[in-house]
PDB file of C-alpha atoms and ligand atoms in Angstrom:
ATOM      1  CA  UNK W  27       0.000   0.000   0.000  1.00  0.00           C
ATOM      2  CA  UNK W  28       1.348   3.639  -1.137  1.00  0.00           C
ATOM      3  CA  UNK W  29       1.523   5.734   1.816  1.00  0.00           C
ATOM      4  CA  UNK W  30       1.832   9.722   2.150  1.00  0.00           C
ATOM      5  CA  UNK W  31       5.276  10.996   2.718  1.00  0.00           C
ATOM      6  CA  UNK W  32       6.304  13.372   5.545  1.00  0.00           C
ATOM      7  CA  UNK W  33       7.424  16.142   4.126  1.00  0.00           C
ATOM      8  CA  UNK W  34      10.007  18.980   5.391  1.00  0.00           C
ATOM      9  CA  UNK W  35       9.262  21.275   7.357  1.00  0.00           C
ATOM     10  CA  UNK W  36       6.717  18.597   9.634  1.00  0.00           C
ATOM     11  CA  UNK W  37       8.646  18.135  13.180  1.00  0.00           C
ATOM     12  CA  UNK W  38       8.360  14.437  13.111  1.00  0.00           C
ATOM     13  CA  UNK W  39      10.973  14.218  10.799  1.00  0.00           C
ATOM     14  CA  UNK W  40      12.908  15.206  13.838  1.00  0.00           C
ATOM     15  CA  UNK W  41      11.659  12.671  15.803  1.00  0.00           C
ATOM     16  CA  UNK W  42      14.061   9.990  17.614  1.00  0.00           C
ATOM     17  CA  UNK W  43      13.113   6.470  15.688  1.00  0.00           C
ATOM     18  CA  UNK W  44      12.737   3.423  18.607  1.00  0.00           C
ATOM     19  CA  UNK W  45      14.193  -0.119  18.284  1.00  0.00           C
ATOM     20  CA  UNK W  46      12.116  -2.654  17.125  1.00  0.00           C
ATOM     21  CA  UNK W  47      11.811  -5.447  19.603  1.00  0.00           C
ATOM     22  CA  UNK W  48       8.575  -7.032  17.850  1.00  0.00           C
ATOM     23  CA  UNK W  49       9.806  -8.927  14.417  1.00  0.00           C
ATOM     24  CA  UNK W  50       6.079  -9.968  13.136  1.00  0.00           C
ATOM     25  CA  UNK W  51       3.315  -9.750  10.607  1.00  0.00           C
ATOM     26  CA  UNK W  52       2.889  -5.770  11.452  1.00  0.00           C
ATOM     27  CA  UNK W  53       6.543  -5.001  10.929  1.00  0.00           C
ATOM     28  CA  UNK W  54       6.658  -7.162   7.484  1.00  0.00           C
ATOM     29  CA  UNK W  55       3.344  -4.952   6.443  1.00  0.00           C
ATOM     30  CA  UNK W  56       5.306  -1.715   6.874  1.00  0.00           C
ATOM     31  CA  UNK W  57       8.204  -2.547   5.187  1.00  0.00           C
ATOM     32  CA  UNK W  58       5.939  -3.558   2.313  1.00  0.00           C
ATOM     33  CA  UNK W  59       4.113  -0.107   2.441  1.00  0.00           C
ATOM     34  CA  UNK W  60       7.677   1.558   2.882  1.00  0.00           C
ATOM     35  CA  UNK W  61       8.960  -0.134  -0.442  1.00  0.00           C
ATOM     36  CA  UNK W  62       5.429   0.090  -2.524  1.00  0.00           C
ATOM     37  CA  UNK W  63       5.549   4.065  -1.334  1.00  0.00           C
ATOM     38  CA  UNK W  64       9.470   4.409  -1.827  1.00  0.00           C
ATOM     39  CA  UNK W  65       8.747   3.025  -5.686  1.00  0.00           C
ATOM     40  CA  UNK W  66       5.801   4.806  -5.903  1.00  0.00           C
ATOM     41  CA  UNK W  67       7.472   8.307  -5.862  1.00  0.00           C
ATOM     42  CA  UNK W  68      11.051   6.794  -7.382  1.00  0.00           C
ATOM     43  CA  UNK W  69      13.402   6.886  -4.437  1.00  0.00           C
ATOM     44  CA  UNK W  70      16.056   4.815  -4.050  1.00  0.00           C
ATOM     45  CA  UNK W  71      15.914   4.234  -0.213  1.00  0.00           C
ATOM     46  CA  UNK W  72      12.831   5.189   2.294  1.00  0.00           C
ATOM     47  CA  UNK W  73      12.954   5.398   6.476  1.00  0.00           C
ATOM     48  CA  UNK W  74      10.087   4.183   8.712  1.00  0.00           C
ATOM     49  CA  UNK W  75       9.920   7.680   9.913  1.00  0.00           C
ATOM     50  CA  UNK W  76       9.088   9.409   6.709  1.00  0.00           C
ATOM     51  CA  UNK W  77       5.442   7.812   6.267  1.00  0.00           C
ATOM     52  CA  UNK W  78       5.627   8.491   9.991  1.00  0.00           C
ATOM     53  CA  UNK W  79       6.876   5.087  11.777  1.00  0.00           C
ATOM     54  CA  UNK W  80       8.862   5.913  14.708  1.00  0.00           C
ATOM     55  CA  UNK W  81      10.830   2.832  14.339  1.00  0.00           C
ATOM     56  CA  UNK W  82      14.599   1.708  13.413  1.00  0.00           C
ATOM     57  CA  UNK W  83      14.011   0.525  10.039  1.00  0.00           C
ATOM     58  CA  UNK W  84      14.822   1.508   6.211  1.00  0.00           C
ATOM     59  CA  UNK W  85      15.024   0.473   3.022  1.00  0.00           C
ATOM     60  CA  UNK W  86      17.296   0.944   0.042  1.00  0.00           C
ATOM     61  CA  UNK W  87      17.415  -0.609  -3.813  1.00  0.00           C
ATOM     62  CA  UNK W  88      20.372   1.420  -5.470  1.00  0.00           C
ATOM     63  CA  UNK W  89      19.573   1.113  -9.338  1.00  0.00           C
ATOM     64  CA  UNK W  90      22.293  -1.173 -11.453  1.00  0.00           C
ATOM     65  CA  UNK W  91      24.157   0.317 -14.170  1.00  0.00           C
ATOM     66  CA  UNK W  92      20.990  -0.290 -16.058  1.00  0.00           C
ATOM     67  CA  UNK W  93      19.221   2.160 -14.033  1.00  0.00           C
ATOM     68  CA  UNK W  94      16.471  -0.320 -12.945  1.00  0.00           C
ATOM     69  CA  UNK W  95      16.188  -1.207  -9.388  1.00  0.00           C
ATOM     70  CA  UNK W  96      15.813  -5.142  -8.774  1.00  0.00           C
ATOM     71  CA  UNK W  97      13.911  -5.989  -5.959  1.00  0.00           C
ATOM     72  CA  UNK W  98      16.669  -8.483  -5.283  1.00  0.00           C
ATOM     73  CA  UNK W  99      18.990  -5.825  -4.299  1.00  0.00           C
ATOM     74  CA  UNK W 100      16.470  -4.726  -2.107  1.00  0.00           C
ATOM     75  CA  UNK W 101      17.711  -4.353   1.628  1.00  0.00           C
ATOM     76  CA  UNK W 102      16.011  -4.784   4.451  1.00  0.00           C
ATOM     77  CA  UNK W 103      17.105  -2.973   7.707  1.00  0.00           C
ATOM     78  CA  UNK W 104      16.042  -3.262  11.232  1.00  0.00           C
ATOM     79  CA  UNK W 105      17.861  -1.481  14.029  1.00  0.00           C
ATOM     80  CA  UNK W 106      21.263  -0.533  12.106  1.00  0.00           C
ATOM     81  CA  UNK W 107      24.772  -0.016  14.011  1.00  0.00           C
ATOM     82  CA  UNK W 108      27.957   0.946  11.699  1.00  0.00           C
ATOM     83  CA  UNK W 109      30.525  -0.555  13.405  1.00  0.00           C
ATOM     84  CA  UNK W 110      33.015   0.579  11.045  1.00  0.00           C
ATOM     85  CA  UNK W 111      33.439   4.030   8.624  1.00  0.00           C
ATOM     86  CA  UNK W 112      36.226   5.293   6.419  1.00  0.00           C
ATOM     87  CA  UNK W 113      37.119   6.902   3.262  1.00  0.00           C
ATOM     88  CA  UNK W 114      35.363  10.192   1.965  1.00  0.00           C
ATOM     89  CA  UNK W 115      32.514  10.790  -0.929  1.00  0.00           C
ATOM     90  CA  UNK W 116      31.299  13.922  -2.108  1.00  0.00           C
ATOM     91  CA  UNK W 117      27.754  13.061  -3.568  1.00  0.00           C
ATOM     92  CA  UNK W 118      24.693  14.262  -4.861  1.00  0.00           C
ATOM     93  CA  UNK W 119      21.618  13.705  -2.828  1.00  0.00           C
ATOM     94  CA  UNK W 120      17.929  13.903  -2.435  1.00  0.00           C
ATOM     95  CA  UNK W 121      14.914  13.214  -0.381  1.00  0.00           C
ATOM     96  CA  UNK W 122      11.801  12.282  -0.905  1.00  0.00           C
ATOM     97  CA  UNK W 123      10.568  14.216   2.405  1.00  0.00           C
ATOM     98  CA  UNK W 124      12.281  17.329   0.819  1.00  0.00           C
ATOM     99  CA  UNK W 125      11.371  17.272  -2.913  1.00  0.00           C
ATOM    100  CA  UNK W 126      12.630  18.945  -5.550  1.00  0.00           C
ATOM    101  CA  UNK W 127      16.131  20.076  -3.841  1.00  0.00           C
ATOM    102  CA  UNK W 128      19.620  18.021  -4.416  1.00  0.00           C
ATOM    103  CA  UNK W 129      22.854  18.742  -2.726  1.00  0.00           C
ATOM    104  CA  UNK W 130      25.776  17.196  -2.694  1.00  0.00           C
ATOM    105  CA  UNK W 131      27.096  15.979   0.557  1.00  0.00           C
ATOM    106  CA  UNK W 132      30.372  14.687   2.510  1.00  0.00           C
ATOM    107  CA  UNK W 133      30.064  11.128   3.856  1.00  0.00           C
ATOM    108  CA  UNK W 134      31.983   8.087   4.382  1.00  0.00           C
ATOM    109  CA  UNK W 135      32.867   6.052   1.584  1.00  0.00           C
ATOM    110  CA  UNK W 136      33.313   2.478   3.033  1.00  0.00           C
ATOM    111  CA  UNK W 137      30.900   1.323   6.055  1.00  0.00           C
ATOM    112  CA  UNK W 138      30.251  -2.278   7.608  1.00  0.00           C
ATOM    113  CA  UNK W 139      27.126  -2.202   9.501  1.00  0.00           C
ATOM    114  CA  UNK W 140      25.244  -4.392  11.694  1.00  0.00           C
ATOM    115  CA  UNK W 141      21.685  -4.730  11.579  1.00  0.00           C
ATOM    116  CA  UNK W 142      19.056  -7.593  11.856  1.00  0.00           C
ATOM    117  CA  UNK W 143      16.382  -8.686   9.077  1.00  0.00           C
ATOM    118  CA  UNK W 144      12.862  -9.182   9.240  1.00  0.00           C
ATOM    119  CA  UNK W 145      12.990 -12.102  10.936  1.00  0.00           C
ATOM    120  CA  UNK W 146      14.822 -10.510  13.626  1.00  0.00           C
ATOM    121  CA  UNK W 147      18.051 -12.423  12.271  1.00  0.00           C
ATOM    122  CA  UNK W 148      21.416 -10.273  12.890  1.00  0.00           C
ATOM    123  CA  UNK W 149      23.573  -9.561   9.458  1.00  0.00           C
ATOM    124  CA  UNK W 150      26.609  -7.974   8.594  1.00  0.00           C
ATOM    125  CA  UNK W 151      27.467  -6.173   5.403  1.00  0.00           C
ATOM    126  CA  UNK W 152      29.895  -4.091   3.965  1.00  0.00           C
ATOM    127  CA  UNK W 153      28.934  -1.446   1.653  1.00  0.00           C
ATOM    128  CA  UNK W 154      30.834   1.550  -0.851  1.00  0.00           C
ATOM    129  CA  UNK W 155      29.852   4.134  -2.628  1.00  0.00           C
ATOM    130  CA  UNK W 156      26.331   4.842  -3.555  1.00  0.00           C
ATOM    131  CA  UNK W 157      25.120   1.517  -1.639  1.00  0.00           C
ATOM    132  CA  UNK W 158      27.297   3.427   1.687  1.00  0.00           C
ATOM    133  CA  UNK W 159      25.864   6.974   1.249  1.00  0.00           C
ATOM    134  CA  UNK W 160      21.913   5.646   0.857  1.00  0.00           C
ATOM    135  CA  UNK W 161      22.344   3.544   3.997  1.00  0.00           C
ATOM    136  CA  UNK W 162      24.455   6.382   5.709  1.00  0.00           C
ATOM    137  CA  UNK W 163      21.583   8.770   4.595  1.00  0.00           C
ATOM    138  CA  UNK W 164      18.325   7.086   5.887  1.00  0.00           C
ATOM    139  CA  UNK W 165      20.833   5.762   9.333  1.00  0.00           C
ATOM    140  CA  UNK W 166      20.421   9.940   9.697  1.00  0.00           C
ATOM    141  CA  UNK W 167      16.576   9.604   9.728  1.00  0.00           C
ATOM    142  CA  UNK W 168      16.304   7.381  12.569  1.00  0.00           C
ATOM    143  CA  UNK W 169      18.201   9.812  14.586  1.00  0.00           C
ATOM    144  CA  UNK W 170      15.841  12.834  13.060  1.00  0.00           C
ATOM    145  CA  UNK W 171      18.573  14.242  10.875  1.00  0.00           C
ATOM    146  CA  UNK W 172      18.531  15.503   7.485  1.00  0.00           C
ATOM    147  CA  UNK W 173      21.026  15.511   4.896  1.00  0.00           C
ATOM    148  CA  UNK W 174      20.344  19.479   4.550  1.00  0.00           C
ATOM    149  CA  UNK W 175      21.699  19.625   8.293  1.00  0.00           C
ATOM    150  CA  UNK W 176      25.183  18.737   6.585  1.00  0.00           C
ATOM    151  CA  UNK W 177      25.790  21.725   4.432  1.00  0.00           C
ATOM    152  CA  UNK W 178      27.610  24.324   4.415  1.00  0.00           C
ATOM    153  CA  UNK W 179      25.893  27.755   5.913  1.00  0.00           C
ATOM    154  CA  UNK W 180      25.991  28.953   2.037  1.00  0.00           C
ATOM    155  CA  UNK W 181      24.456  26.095   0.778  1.00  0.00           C
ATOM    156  CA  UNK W 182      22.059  25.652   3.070  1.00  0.00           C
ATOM    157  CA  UNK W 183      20.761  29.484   2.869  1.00  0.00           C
ATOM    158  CA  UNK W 184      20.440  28.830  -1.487  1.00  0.00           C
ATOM    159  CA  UNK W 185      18.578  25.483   0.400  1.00  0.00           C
ATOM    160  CA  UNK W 186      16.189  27.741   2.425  1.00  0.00           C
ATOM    161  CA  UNK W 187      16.029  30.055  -0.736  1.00  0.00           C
ATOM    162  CA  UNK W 188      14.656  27.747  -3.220  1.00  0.00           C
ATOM    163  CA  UNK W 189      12.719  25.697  -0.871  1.00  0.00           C
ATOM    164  CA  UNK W 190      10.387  28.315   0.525  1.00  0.00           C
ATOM    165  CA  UNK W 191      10.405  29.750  -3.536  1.00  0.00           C
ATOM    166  CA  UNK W 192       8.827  25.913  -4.289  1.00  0.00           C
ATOM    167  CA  UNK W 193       6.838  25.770  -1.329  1.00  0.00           C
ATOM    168  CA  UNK W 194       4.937  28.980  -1.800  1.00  0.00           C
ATOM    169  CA  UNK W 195       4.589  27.655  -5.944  1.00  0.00           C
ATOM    170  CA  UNK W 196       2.335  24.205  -4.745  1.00  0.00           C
TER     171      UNK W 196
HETATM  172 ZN1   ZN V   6      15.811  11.132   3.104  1.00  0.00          ZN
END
């Protein structure tokens, strides 16, 4: 089921995400909603919090060179922990809770995290690149941040700029 996004500026974007202790039917139904609403409106990764689940979960489906998103690639992920960081990427991101705005941001390049699957099932993975900055990016969300918070006081005034320019357009 398609669900409505939360959309910047609403405060429970802000909002501290909980740890999921109960791995059952309910869970499995919102991470169904999460990636039917997350393909929906074309993103490549979607937190709980942003159709307004204050839980530790996301999902992300990085496109292949093809630009088509397999649901095999798609990934799963309850209550995350990076146990590891390193490297540096500048890249370009976006939001579906802040629409029409892209940025590009500072983030690690290389990250093994810890999380457990829908079956409550603890995994490790390692991840680069795109695959790194996605999962670094919706880790953020659980913890109420936004990849906006990350730029520079110049970029984030042309941010406040355009967005209130769109805002007042729809
Ligand atoms: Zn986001």
């Amino acid at each position: 089921m398609i669900e409505n996004i939360v959309i910047y500026p609403d405060k429970k974007l802000r909002e501290i995400s909980q740890e999921v202790v109960e791995f059952g039917s309910g869970l499995k139904e919102t991470l169904d909603n999460m990636y039917d609403t997350m393909m929906d409106k074309g993103g490549v990764g979607l937190a709980g919090i942003q159709i307004g689940k204050t839980q530790r979960i996301l999902i992300v489906n990085i496109p292949r060179e093809d630009k088509i998103q397999y649901k095999e690639d798609l990934l799963e992920v309850i209550n995350p922990e990076i146990l590891e960081s390193s490297g540096e990427i500048l890249f370009q991101e976006g939001c579906l809770s802040i629409p029409n705005f892209y940025e590009y941001v500072r983030r690690a390049s290389y990250i093994k995290l810890r999380f457990q699957n829908k079956e409550g099932k603890s995994e490790i993975i390692e991840a680069r690149d795109y695959l790194a900055v996605a999962l670094q990016h919706e880790i953020d969300h659980l913890n109420g941040i936004l990849f906006i918070d990350k730029l520079s006081i110049l970029k984030k005034k042309k941010f406040e700029k355009e967005y209130r320019k769109n805002f007042k357009a729809s």
